[in-house]
Amino acid sequence: MSTVDTSEKLCVTSSRRVYGHFFLPLQLETINLLTNMYKKLLLSVAVMTACLPMKAQTPAAGYKESGNNNPISANVFCADPTALEYNGRLYVYGSNDHQEFLANGKKGDNTYGNIKSIVVFSTDDMVNWTFHGTIDTKKICSGWVKNPWYQSYGVSWAPSVTWRTNSRTHKDEFFLYFCNSSHGVGVLKAYSPVGPWMSPLDKLMIHYDSPGAFPMGTSANFDPGVVVDENGTGWIAFGGLNDNGALLPDNARIAKLNSTMTGLDGAAVRIPAPYHFEANELNVINGKFAFTYCSHWSRNQADWNTYKLEHNISSAMPGGGTMCYMVSDTPMDPDSWVYRDYYGPGVAGNNHSHLQKFQGKYYHIYHDHGSILLDAMKKGGAVDASAGDYRSICVNKATVNEATATISPVTLSHAGVTQIKNLDPYALQQAETMASCGGVDYEDFTNITKKTQVSTLGNEASENLQVKMKADSWINVRKVGFGTNGATKFTLYAKGTGKMDIRTGLSRRNTVASIEFSSTDLQEHTVAIPEGKLQGVKNNLYLVVTEGDDVYVDAWQFTEKGATGISNITASGRLSQQCYDLSGRKLTSAGGHRGLVIEQYIDEDGVKHSRKVFASKE
């Protein structure tokens, strides 16, 4: 028998003899001996307890490599990116590969037939991305005509987006074009980059019968690329496939849009793009139109040599699947288009990218065919080994000489781009804003499979924008600027019963504070931050759920030292303002209502705005 076992027996015996009133008193020396042994045992147990490790907690697996900024989403497959800049944010839209992924049971190849929605992300720092949910094109376009069949709705691939300020109404208008398989191009319209979106037409905008479009059985009227020029005129490029190995397959078109941006102003004309295959996009660079596209894979060096001589160019023959570009001053004149070069490397599978200027810098936004996210999930056992071609949107730096409208070759990397500003922890942050995550899901993030009631306020008021978490799941944001004063309080807006750690690293040893909460609806929960723990710039901030299941987190915010509390965001020039709870019910005022509300107002330009803010009873 071990010493510990003997001590335990002695302690029990001593206890019964000393405190049990039916035992005879012991001799004093015996009591002292046993008492000393008992003290030693207690000390031994205390030391052993202190040395025991805490219950091990294994954070949920994350499939976006630590320190890398690609892809933009660590848990949603998406592709065919397009983008716009609006009010200091970059909004990126793409095909919802994740819808196909779920429909296929997270296995098998992506056949694209179940993609009937469009994903929306945004950022203001290029690293921390907010997921705004999806645009349910199937629902929006459900009223399209069924005859002829090729003008009705089928799928939504490869979107292209733009916006303008209407010169007559002075309202900002957003237009989102998508291809309905190879049959044509549809258009959606909104007054906010996140919707709500509507269909201004009852059928496809471009189809087999459109003037200048491709007749049925020839090339595809798909992959739209749209731009608004410096005069406020809209333009759209489309077409592809059916290359037949030709250097000039004659399968690219461009057309002028009418004043409503929902129809063509005349017939489409040819763009003589060498090796053209798909993935059309348009930019205007210093007054010149830049047409970018993905090249096909058939090549013949002799043909290229002849083309170079005929067009007086020096560019090398592009590789298969590369992103190429042409420029023109007069886009409706086919002979005005000049091939410049390829700028985007080829990727495995199809290639689709968008050239975007944001905050004065250019970016190459493209999709990766699983080598980053999908392969990592396969290795981690989270995805069936048969899963293939589920794509992820990535971003790398692009270099453009605006004076000559020249795009330099882009280098692709998992590291991605550099964060251009620190995340502000004292502003209200949506839980859907993250650089990476593990074990995180979204409540009905597809907004399709579940019939969740959504208010008329649009995406910002939708229930599907809550992050669903459970024990060991986590959210990561990067380069968080707490300033010299530092944070004194953390406010979490959540529902469910759980416990969350605020950490500067993923391991438990990096815990700054913990917050426990329990509520059946979304409520505000707060915890104090130890002074000096969150100051300056933290390269990483993690919100880790350590206890609880079915926890829903909607937003979070820190309070700066010296601040009086969380203040609501205000805006100047408001003509009218209304407040709603998260279910869309109108409130008489935000006063008397504590917690997160939807604030909607119309500014002096007649533009409607909607956003989440904390309201206080005070």
Coordinates of C-alpha atoms in Angstrom, one line a residue:
M1 CA 0.0 0.0 0.0
S2 CA 1.3 3.5 -0.9
T3 CA 2.1 6.2 1.6
V4 CA -0.8 8.2 0.3
D5 CA -3.2 5.4 0.8
T6 CA -2.0 4.9 4.4
S7 CA -2.3 8.6 5.2
E8 CA -5.8 8.6 3.9
K9 CA -6.8 5.7 6.2
L10 CA -5.1 7.4 9.2
C11 CA -6.8 10.7 8.5
V12 CA -10.2 9.1 8.3
T13 CA -9.5 7.2 11.6
S14 CA -8.2 10.3 13.3
S15 CA -11.2 12.3 12.2
R16 CA -13.7 9.7 13.5
R17 CA -11.8 9.4 16.9
V18 CA -11.4 13.2 17.4
Y19 CA -14.8 14.3 16.3
G20 CA -16.9 11.3 16.8
H21 CA -18.4 11.7 20.3
F22 CA -18.8 7.9 20.9
F23 CA -15.0 7.2 20.8
L24 CA -12.8 7.4 23.8
P25 CA -10.2 10.2 24.0
L26 CA -6.7 9.3 22.6
Q27 CA -3.4 10.1 24.3
L28 CA -2.2 13.7 23.5
E29 CA 1.0 12.5 21.7
T30 CA -1.1 10.3 19.4
I31 CA -3.4 13.2 18.5
N32 CA -0.4 15.5 17.8
L33 CA 1.2 12.8 15.6
L34 CA -2.0 12.3 13.6
T35 CA -2.7 16.0 13.3
N36 CA 0.8 16.6 11.9
M37 CA 0.3 13.8 9.4
Y38 CA -3.0 15.3 8.4
K39 CA -1.4 18.7 7.8
K40 CA 1.3 17.2 5.7
L41 CA -1.3 15.3 3.7
L42 CA -3.3 18.5 3.1
L43 CA -0.2 20.3 1.9
S44 CA 0.7 17.4 -0.4
V45 CA -2.8 17.4 -1.9
A46 CA -2.7 21.2 -2.4
V47 CA 0.7 20.9 -4.2
M48 CA -0.6 18.1 -6.4
T49 CA -3.7 20.1 -7.2
A50 CA -1.7 23.1 -8.2
C51 CA 0.5 21.0 -10.4
L52 CA -2.4 19.3 -12.2
P53 CA -3.0 20.7 -15.7
M54 CA -6.3 22.5 -16.4
K55 CA -8.8 20.5 -18.3
A56 CA -7.5 20.5 -21.8
Q57 CA -9.5 22.4 -24.4
T58 CA -8.9 21.8 -28.0
P59 CA -10.1 24.8 -30.2
A60 CA -12.2 23.8 -33.2
A61 CA -10.1 23.2 -36.3
G62 CA -9.4 26.2 -38.5
Y63 CA -8.8 25.6 -42.1
K64 CA -7.3 29.0 -43.1
E65 CA -3.6 28.9 -42.3
S66 CA -2.6 31.1 -39.4
G67 CA -1.1 34.4 -40.6
N68 CA -2.4 34.0 -44.2
N69 CA -5.1 36.4 -45.5
N70 CA -6.3 34.1 -48.3
P71 CA -9.0 33.1 -48.8
I72 CA -11.3 35.9 -47.7
S73 CA -13.7 33.3 -46.0
A74 CA -12.5 30.5 -43.8
N75 CA -15.8 28.6 -44.0
V76 CA -17.8 29.6 -47.1
F77 CA -17.0 28.3 -50.5
C78 CA -17.5 31.0 -53.2
A79 CA -16.2 31.9 -56.6
D80 CA -16.3 34.2 -59.7
P81 CA -15.7 37.5 -57.8
T82 CA -16.8 41.0 -58.7
A83 CA -16.6 44.1 -56.5
L84 CA -17.4 47.7 -56.0
E85 CA -16.2 50.5 -53.6
Y86 CA -18.8 52.4 -51.7
N87 CA -18.6 54.7 -48.7
G88 CA -15.1 53.5 -47.7
R89 CA -15.9 49.8 -48.0
L90 CA -15.1 47.2 -50.6
Y91 CA -18.0 44.9 -51.4
V92 CA -17.3 41.6 -53.0
Y93 CA -19.9 39.4 -54.6
G94 CA -19.5 35.8 -55.9
S95 CA -21.1 32.6 -57.0
N96 CA -22.3 30.6 -53.9
D97 CA -20.4 27.4 -54.3
H98 CA -21.3 26.6 -50.7
Q99 CA -24.9 26.1 -51.7
E100 CA -23.8 23.4 -54.1
F101 CA -21.5 22.0 -51.4
L102 CA -24.3 21.5 -49.0
A103 CA -26.7 20.2 -51.6
N104 CA -24.2 17.5 -52.5
G105 CA -23.8 16.5 -48.9
K106 CA -20.3 18.0 -48.7
K107 CA -18.9 15.5 -51.2
G108 CA -18.6 14.9 -54.9
D109 CA -17.8 17.4 -57.7
N110 CA -19.2 20.9 -58.0
T111 CA -21.5 20.7 -61.0
Y112 CA -22.8 24.3 -60.4
G113 CA -26.5 23.3 -60.9
N114 CA -27.5 24.0 -57.4
I115 CA -26.0 27.5 -57.3
K116 CA -29.1 29.7 -57.1
S117 CA -27.8 32.6 -54.9
I118 CA -25.0 35.1 -54.6
V119 CA -22.7 35.7 -51.6
V120 CA -21.8 39.1 -50.3
F121 CA -18.7 40.1 -48.3
S122 CA -17.3 43.5 -47.4
T123 CA -14.2 45.0 -45.8
D124 CA -12.5 48.3 -45.1
D125 CA -9.1 46.9 -44.2
M126 CA -8.7 44.0 -46.8
V127 CA -8.1 41.4 -44.1
N128 CA -11.2 41.3 -41.8
W129 CA -14.2 40.5 -43.9
T130 CA -17.9 40.8 -43.0
F131 CA -20.2 38.2 -44.4
H132 CA -23.5 39.8 -45.3
G133 CA -25.3 36.5 -46.2
T134 CA -26.7 35.7 -49.6
I135 CA -28.9 37.1 -52.3
D136 CA -31.6 34.6 -53.0
T137 CA -31.8 35.0 -56.8
K138 CA -34.2 32.0 -57.1
K139 CA -36.7 33.7 -54.9
I140 CA -36.2 37.2 -56.4
C141 CA -36.6 35.9 -60.0
S142 CA -39.3 33.4 -59.3
G143 CA -41.8 35.5 -61.2
W144 CA -39.9 35.4 -64.5
V145 CA -41.8 34.3 -67.6
K146 CA -41.6 30.6 -68.5
N147 CA -42.1 31.0 -72.2
P148 CA -39.8 30.9 -74.0
W149 CA -38.1 28.7 -71.6
Y150 CA -34.6 30.2 -72.1
Q151 CA -35.8 33.6 -70.8
S152 CA -36.8 32.1 -67.4
Y153 CA -34.7 31.7 -64.3
G154 CA -32.4 28.6 -63.8
V155 CA -29.2 29.5 -61.8
S156 CA -27.1 32.5 -60.9
W157 CA -23.4 32.3 -61.8
A158 CA -20.5 34.8 -62.2
P159 CA -22.0 38.1 -61.0
S160 CA -20.8 41.5 -62.0
V161 CA -21.7 44.6 -60.0
T162 CA -21.7 48.4 -60.4
W163 CA -23.4 51.5 -59.0
R164 CA -24.1 55.0 -59.9
T165 CA -25.9 58.1 -58.5
N166 CA -29.0 58.7 -60.5
S167 CA -28.7 62.1 -62.1
R168 CA -32.5 62.7 -61.9
T169 CA -33.4 61.3 -58.5
H170 CA -29.9 61.8 -56.9
K171 CA -30.3 58.3 -55.3
D172 CA -27.5 55.8 -55.3
E173 CA -28.5 52.8 -57.4
F174 CA -26.8 49.4 -57.4
F175 CA -27.0 46.9 -60.3
L176 CA -26.0 43.2 -60.1
Y177 CA -25.8 41.2 -63.3
F178 CA -25.4 37.4 -63.3
C179 CA -25.4 34.6 -65.9
N180 CA -28.3 32.2 -66.1
S181 CA -26.2 29.2 -67.1
S182 CA -25.2 29.8 -70.8
H183 CA -28.7 31.1 -71.8
G184 CA -28.2 34.8 -70.9
V185 CA -27.8 37.5 -68.3
G186 CA -30.2 38.6 -65.6
V187 CA -30.1 41.9 -63.7
L188 CA -31.0 42.9 -60.1
K189 CA -31.4 46.3 -58.6
A190 CA -31.0 47.8 -55.1
Y191 CA -30.5 51.1 -53.3
S192 CA -27.8 49.6 -50.9
P193 CA -24.9 47.4 -51.7
V194 CA -26.4 44.7 -49.3
G195 CA -30.0 45.0 -50.6
P196 CA -32.8 44.4 -50.5
W197 CA -32.5 43.4 -54.1
M198 CA -35.3 43.2 -56.6
S199 CA -35.7 42.1 -60.3
P200 CA -36.7 45.1 -62.4
L201 CA -37.6 42.8 -65.3
D202 CA -39.7 39.7 -65.7
K203 CA -37.1 37.8 -67.7
L204 CA -33.5 37.7 -68.7
M205 CA -32.0 41.0 -69.8
I206 CA -29.8 39.4 -72.4
H207 CA -30.9 36.1 -74.1
Y208 CA -30.7 34.3 -77.5
D209 CA -33.0 36.8 -79.1
S210 CA -31.2 39.9 -78.0
P211 CA -29.7 42.0 -80.8
G212 CA -26.1 41.1 -81.3
A213 CA -26.2 38.2 -78.8
F214 CA -25.3 34.7 -79.8
P215 CA -28.1 32.5 -81.2
M216 CA -28.9 29.2 -79.5
G217 CA -26.4 26.5 -80.4
T218 CA -23.5 28.8 -80.8
S219 CA -21.5 30.6 -78.1
A220 CA -22.8 31.3 -74.6
N221 CA -24.4 34.6 -73.6
F222 CA -22.9 34.4 -70.1
D223 CA -20.3 35.8 -67.6
P224 CA -21.3 39.5 -67.7
G225 CA -18.8 42.2 -67.0
V226 CA -20.2 45.7 -66.3
V227 CA -18.8 49.2 -65.8
V228 CA -20.1 52.8 -65.6
D229 CA -17.8 55.2 -67.5
E230 CA -16.8 58.7 -66.5
N231 CA -19.9 60.1 -68.2
G232 CA -22.3 57.9 -66.3
T233 CA -23.0 55.5 -69.2
G234 CA -23.2 51.8 -68.5
W235 CA -21.5 49.1 -70.6
I236 CA -21.7 45.3 -70.4
A237 CA -19.5 42.6 -71.9
F238 CA -20.5 39.0 -72.2
G239 CA -20.0 35.7 -74.0
G240 CA -17.7 32.7 -74.1
L241 CA -17.1 29.0 -74.6
N242 CA -17.2 27.3 -78.1
D243 CA -13.5 28.1 -78.7
N244 CA -12.9 25.3 -81.3
G245 CA -9.2 25.7 -80.8
A246 CA -9.3 29.0 -82.7
L247 CA -7.0 32.0 -81.9
L248 CA -10.0 34.3 -82.6
P249 CA -13.1 32.3 -81.6
D250 CA -15.4 35.3 -82.0
N251 CA -17.3 34.6 -78.8
A252 CA -17.0 37.9 -76.9
R253 CA -19.5 40.8 -77.1
I254 CA -19.9 44.3 -75.7
A255 CA -23.0 46.5 -75.6
K256 CA -24.1 49.9 -74.3
L257 CA -26.7 49.8 -71.6
N258 CA -29.8 52.1 -71.7
S259 CA -30.5 54.9 -69.2
T260 CA -32.2 52.5 -66.8
M261 CA -29.2 50.1 -66.8
T262 CA -31.7 47.2 -67.3
G263 CA -31.6 46.9 -71.1
L264 CA -29.4 47.3 -74.1
D265 CA -29.1 50.5 -76.0
G266 CA -28.7 49.0 -79.5
A267 CA -27.1 45.8 -80.6
A268 CA -24.0 44.2 -79.0
V269 CA -20.8 44.1 -81.1
R270 CA -17.8 41.9 -81.3
I271 CA -14.6 42.1 -79.2
P272 CA -11.9 40.4 -81.2
A273 CA -10.3 38.8 -78.1
P274 CA -7.5 36.2 -78.8
Y275 CA -8.0 32.8 -77.1
H276 CA -11.2 34.1 -75.4
F277 CA -13.0 31.6 -73.2
E278 CA -15.0 33.3 -70.4
A279 CA -14.8 35.4 -67.2
N280 CA -15.5 38.8 -68.8
E281 CA -15.0 42.0 -66.7
L282 CA -14.7 45.7 -67.6
N283 CA -12.8 48.6 -66.1
V284 CA -12.3 52.2 -67.2
I285 CA -8.7 53.2 -66.6
N286 CA -7.8 56.8 -67.4
G287 CA -10.5 57.1 -69.9
K288 CA -9.6 53.8 -71.6
F289 CA -11.8 50.7 -71.5
A290 CA -10.0 47.6 -70.2
F291 CA -11.6 44.3 -71.1
T292 CA -10.3 41.3 -69.0
Y293 CA -11.1 37.7 -69.6
C294 CA -9.9 34.1 -69.2
S295 CA -8.2 32.5 -72.1
H296 CA -8.9 29.0 -73.4
W297 CA -6.3 26.2 -73.5
S298 CA -5.8 25.5 -77.2
R299 CA -2.5 27.0 -78.6
N300 CA -0.5 27.1 -81.8
Q301 CA 2.7 29.1 -81.8
A302 CA 2.6 29.8 -85.6
D303 CA -0.9 31.3 -85.3
W304 CA 0.3 33.6 -82.5
N305 CA 3.4 34.7 -84.5
T306 CA 1.1 35.7 -87.4
Y307 CA -1.3 37.5 -85.0
K308 CA 1.6 39.5 -83.5
L309 CA 2.8 40.7 -86.9
E310 CA -0.6 41.6 -88.1
H311 CA -1.4 43.6 -84.9
N312 CA 2.1 45.0 -84.3
I313 CA 2.4 43.7 -80.7
S314 CA 5.3 42.1 -78.9
S315 CA 3.5 40.2 -76.2
A316 CA 4.4 36.5 -75.7
M317 CA 1.7 33.9 -76.3
P318 CA -0.4 33.6 -73.1
G319 CA -0.6 30.3 -71.3
G320 CA -3.9 28.4 -71.1
G321 CA -6.4 29.6 -68.5
T322 CA -4.6 32.9 -67.9
M323 CA -6.3 36.2 -67.4
C324 CA -5.7 38.5 -70.4
Y325 CA -6.7 42.0 -71.2
M326 CA -7.4 44.4 -74.1
V327 CA -7.9 48.2 -74.2
S328 CA -9.9 50.5 -76.3
D329 CA -10.9 54.2 -76.6
T330 CA -14.1 53.5 -78.6
P331 CA -15.5 50.1 -77.3
M332 CA -18.2 49.8 -80.0
D333 CA -15.6 49.7 -82.7
P334 CA -14.2 46.2 -82.9
D335 CA -11.1 47.3 -84.7
S336 CA -10.2 49.7 -81.8
W337 CA -9.5 46.9 -79.3
V338 CA -5.8 46.2 -78.8
Y339 CA -4.5 43.1 -77.1
R340 CA -2.0 44.0 -74.4
D341 CA -0.9 40.9 -72.5
Y342 CA -1.9 38.4 -69.8
Y343 CA -1.7 39.6 -66.2
G344 CA -3.3 36.8 -64.2
P345 CA -1.6 33.4 -63.8
G346 CA -3.5 30.4 -64.8
V347 CA -5.1 28.3 -62.1
A348 CA -6.2 24.6 -62.0
G349 CA -9.7 24.5 -63.5
N350 CA -11.6 27.6 -64.7
N351 CA -10.3 31.0 -64.0
H352 CA -12.3 34.1 -63.1
S353 CA -11.0 37.4 -61.6
H354 CA -11.9 41.0 -61.1
L355 CA -9.5 44.0 -61.2
Q356 CA -10.6 46.5 -58.5
K357 CA -9.2 49.8 -57.3
F358 CA -9.9 50.4 -53.6
Q359 CA -8.6 53.3 -51.5
G360 CA -6.2 54.2 -54.2
K361 CA -4.6 50.8 -54.7
Y362 CA -5.4 48.0 -57.2
Y363 CA -6.3 44.4 -56.3
H364 CA -6.6 41.2 -58.2
I365 CA -9.6 39.3 -56.8
Y366 CA -9.9 35.7 -58.1
H367 CA -11.0 32.3 -57.1
D368 CA -8.8 29.3 -56.0
H369 CA -9.9 25.8 -56.9
G370 CA -9.6 24.2 -53.4
S371 CA -5.9 24.2 -52.9
I372 CA -6.2 26.4 -49.9
L373 CA -9.5 25.8 -48.1
L374 CA -10.9 22.6 -49.6
D375 CA -7.6 20.6 -49.3
A376 CA -7.1 21.8 -45.7
M377 CA -10.6 20.5 -44.9
K378 CA -9.9 17.2 -46.5
K379 CA -6.7 16.8 -44.5
G380 CA -8.6 17.6 -41.4
G381 CA -11.3 15.1 -42.1
A382 CA -14.0 17.7 -42.3
V383 CA -14.8 17.0 -45.9
D384 CA -15.2 13.8 -47.9
A385 CA -12.2 13.0 -50.0
S386 CA -14.4 12.9 -53.1
A387 CA -15.2 16.7 -52.8
G388 CA -13.9 18.6 -55.7
D389 CA -13.9 22.1 -57.3
Y390 CA -15.5 24.0 -54.5
R391 CA -13.8 27.3 -54.9
S392 CA -12.6 30.1 -52.6
I393 CA -12.3 33.8 -53.3
C394 CA -8.8 35.3 -52.7
V395 CA -7.1 38.7 -53.1
N396 CA -3.6 39.7 -54.2
K397 CA -2.0 43.0 -55.0
A398 CA -2.2 44.3 -58.6
T399 CA 0.0 47.0 -60.2
V400 CA -1.6 49.2 -62.8
N401 CA 0.0 52.1 -64.7
E402 CA -3.0 54.4 -65.1
A403 CA -1.2 56.7 -67.5
T404 CA -0.8 53.9 -70.0
A405 CA -3.6 51.6 -68.8
T406 CA -1.1 48.8 -68.4
I407 CA -1.7 45.9 -65.9
S408 CA 1.5 44.2 -64.7
P409 CA 1.6 40.4 -64.1
V410 CA 0.1 39.4 -60.7
T411 CA 1.8 37.1 -58.2
L412 CA -0.7 34.8 -56.4
S413 CA 0.0 33.8 -52.8
H414 CA -1.7 32.3 -49.8
A415 CA -0.4 35.2 -47.7
G416 CA -2.6 37.6 -49.6
V417 CA -2.5 41.3 -49.1
T418 CA -1.4 43.6 -46.3
Q419 CA -4.0 45.0 -43.9
I420 CA -4.4 48.7 -44.8
K421 CA -5.9 49.9 -41.5
N422 CA -6.4 48.6 -37.9
L423 CA -9.7 47.3 -36.9
D424 CA -11.5 49.7 -34.5
P425 CA -12.7 47.7 -31.4
Y426 CA -14.6 50.7 -30.1
A427 CA -16.9 50.7 -33.1
L428 CA -19.8 48.2 -33.1
Q429 CA -18.5 45.1 -34.9
Q430 CA -20.7 42.5 -36.4
A431 CA -19.9 38.9 -35.3
E432 CA -19.8 38.0 -39.0
T433 CA -16.6 40.2 -39.3
M434 CA -13.6 37.9 -39.1
A435 CA -10.2 37.1 -40.7
S436 CA -10.5 33.5 -39.7
C437 CA -12.6 31.1 -37.6
G438 CA -13.1 27.6 -36.4
G439 CA -16.3 25.7 -35.8
V440 CA -18.4 28.7 -36.8
D441 CA -21.6 28.5 -38.8
Y442 CA -24.4 31.0 -39.7
E443 CA -28.0 30.7 -38.7
D444 CA -29.6 29.8 -42.1
F445 CA -26.7 31.5 -43.9
T446 CA -28.0 30.5 -47.3
N447 CA -31.3 32.2 -46.6
I448 CA -32.9 29.5 -48.8
T449 CA -33.2 26.1 -47.1
K450 CA -34.9 27.4 -44.0
K451 CA -38.0 29.6 -44.2
T452 CA -36.7 32.2 -41.7
Q453 CA -38.9 35.3 -41.5
V454 CA -36.9 38.2 -42.7
S455 CA -38.0 41.8 -42.2
T456 CA -38.4 44.3 -45.0
L457 CA -35.3 46.2 -43.9
G458 CA -33.1 44.0 -46.0
N459 CA -30.0 42.0 -45.2
E460 CA -28.9 44.0 -42.2
A461 CA -32.1 43.1 -40.3
S462 CA -32.1 39.4 -41.3
E463 CA -31.9 36.7 -38.7
N464 CA -29.5 34.8 -40.9
L465 CA -26.7 37.3 -40.0
Q466 CA -26.2 35.8 -36.5
V467 CA -23.1 33.7 -36.0
K468 CA -23.8 30.2 -34.5
M469 CA -21.2 29.0 -32.1
K470 CA -20.6 26.2 -29.6
A471 CA -18.0 25.1 -27.2
D472 CA -14.5 25.3 -28.7
S473 CA -15.6 27.4 -31.7
W474 CA -13.8 30.8 -32.3
I475 CA -13.7 34.0 -34.3
N476 CA -10.4 35.7 -35.1
V477 CA -9.9 39.4 -36.2
R478 CA -6.5 40.8 -36.9
K479 CA -4.6 44.0 -36.2
V480 CA -6.9 45.5 -33.6
G481 CA -6.1 49.1 -32.6
F482 CA -6.8 49.6 -28.9
G483 CA -4.8 52.9 -28.6
T484 CA -2.8 54.2 -25.7
N485 CA -5.8 54.4 -23.4
G486 CA -6.8 50.8 -23.8
A487 CA -10.1 49.0 -23.3
T488 CA -11.9 48.8 -19.9
K489 CA -15.1 46.9 -20.9
F490 CA -16.3 44.4 -23.4
T491 CA -19.9 44.2 -24.6
L492 CA -21.3 41.1 -26.3
Y493 CA -24.7 40.9 -27.9
A494 CA -25.7 37.2 -27.8
K495 CA -28.3 34.7 -26.9
G496 CA -28.1 31.2 -25.4
T497 CA -26.1 30.0 -22.4
G498 CA -22.4 29.9 -22.6
K499 CA -19.0 31.3 -21.6
M500 CA -16.6 33.1 -23.9
D501 CA -13.0 34.0 -23.6
I502 CA -11.4 37.1 -25.0
R503 CA -7.9 36.2 -26.0
T504 CA -4.9 37.6 -27.8
G505 CA -3.9 34.2 -29.0
L506 CA -5.8 31.0 -29.6
S507 CA -4.5 29.1 -26.6
R508 CA -6.1 29.5 -23.2
R509 CA -3.0 31.0 -21.7
N510 CA -3.7 34.1 -23.8
T511 CA -7.0 34.8 -22.1
V512 CA -7.6 38.4 -21.1
A513 CA -11.1 38.1 -19.7
S514 CA -14.1 35.7 -19.7
I515 CA -17.7 36.5 -20.0
E516 CA -20.6 34.3 -19.0
F517 CA -24.1 34.8 -20.3
S518 CA -27.5 33.3 -20.4
S519 CA -30.5 34.6 -22.2
T520 CA -33.3 33.3 -24.4
D521 CA -33.1 36.2 -26.8
L522 CA -30.4 38.6 -28.0
Q523 CA -29.3 40.7 -25.0
E524 CA -26.4 42.8 -24.0
H525 CA -23.8 41.2 -21.8
T526 CA -20.7 43.0 -20.4
V527 CA -17.4 42.2 -18.6
A528 CA -14.6 44.4 -17.3
I529 CA -11.2 44.3 -19.0
P530 CA -8.2 44.4 -16.6
E531 CA -6.4 47.6 -17.0
G532 CA -3.5 47.6 -19.4
K533 CA -4.4 44.2 -20.8
L534 CA -5.7 45.5 -24.2
Q535 CA -3.6 48.5 -25.3
G536 CA -1.8 49.4 -28.5
V537 CA -2.2 47.2 -31.5
K538 CA -3.0 43.5 -31.0
N539 CA -2.1 41.4 -34.0
N540 CA -4.8 38.9 -33.2
L541 CA -8.0 39.0 -31.1
Y542 CA -9.9 35.8 -30.6
L543 CA -13.4 35.3 -29.2
V544 CA -13.5 31.7 -28.1
V545 CA -16.6 29.9 -26.7
T546 CA -15.4 27.6 -24.0
E547 CA -18.8 26.4 -22.7
G548 CA -22.3 26.1 -24.3
D549 CA -24.0 24.8 -27.4
D550 CA -26.3 26.7 -29.8
V551 CA -24.9 30.1 -28.8
Y552 CA -25.8 32.9 -31.2
V553 CA -23.5 36.0 -31.3
D554 CA -24.7 39.0 -33.2
A555 CA -22.2 41.8 -32.4
W556 CA -19.5 43.0 -30.0
Q557 CA -17.8 46.2 -28.9
F558 CA -15.1 47.4 -26.5
T559 CA -15.3 50.6 -24.4
E560 CA -12.2 52.7 -24.3
K561 CA -10.7 53.9 -21.0
G562 CA -12.1 57.3 -20.1
A563 CA -15.2 56.9 -22.3
T564 CA -18.6 57.3 -20.7
G565 CA -20.0 54.2 -22.4
I566 CA -21.2 52.9 -25.7
S567 CA -22.5 55.8 -27.8
N568 CA -24.8 55.4 -30.7
I569 CA -23.5 56.3 -34.2
T570 CA -25.0 59.5 -35.5
A571 CA -25.2 61.0 -38.9
S572 CA -25.8 64.5 -40.2
G573 CA -28.4 65.6 -42.6
R574 CA -31.2 63.2 -41.7
L575 CA -34.6 64.0 -42.9
S576 CA -36.4 61.2 -41.1
Q577 CA -35.5 58.4 -38.8
Q578 CA -37.2 55.2 -37.5
C579 CA -36.1 52.4 -35.2
Y580 CA -37.0 48.7 -35.3
D581 CA -36.2 45.7 -33.2
L582 CA -34.4 42.7 -34.8
S583 CA -37.6 41.1 -35.9
G584 CA -38.5 44.2 -37.9
R585 CA -41.2 45.6 -35.5
K586 CA -41.3 49.3 -35.5
L587 CA -40.4 51.0 -32.2
T588 CA -41.8 54.3 -31.1
S589 CA -38.3 55.4 -30.4
A590 CA -35.0 53.8 -29.3
G591 CA -35.5 55.4 -25.9
G592 CA -36.7 52.9 -23.4
H593 CA -35.3 50.0 -25.4
R594 CA -32.0 48.7 -24.3
G595 CA -29.9 46.6 -26.6
L596 CA -29.3 46.2 -30.4
V597 CA -31.8 47.9 -32.7
I598 CA -32.1 48.6 -36.4
E599 CA -31.8 52.3 -37.1
Q600 CA -33.2 53.4 -40.5
Y601 CA -33.1 56.9 -41.8
I602 CA -33.3 58.9 -45.0
D603 CA -30.5 61.4 -45.6
E604 CA -30.7 64.8 -47.2
D605 CA -30.1 63.2 -50.6
G606 CA -33.1 61.0 -50.2
V607 CA -31.0 57.8 -49.8
K608 CA -32.2 55.2 -47.3
H609 CA -29.7 53.9 -44.7
S610 CA -30.1 50.9 -42.3
R611 CA -27.7 49.7 -39.7
K612 CA -27.4 48.1 -36.3
V613 CA -26.6 50.2 -33.2
F614 CA -26.8 49.8 -29.5
A615 CA -29.6 51.7 -27.8
S616 CA -29.7 52.6 -24.1
K617 CA -32.5 53.3 -21.7
E618 CA -30.8 56.4 -20.5

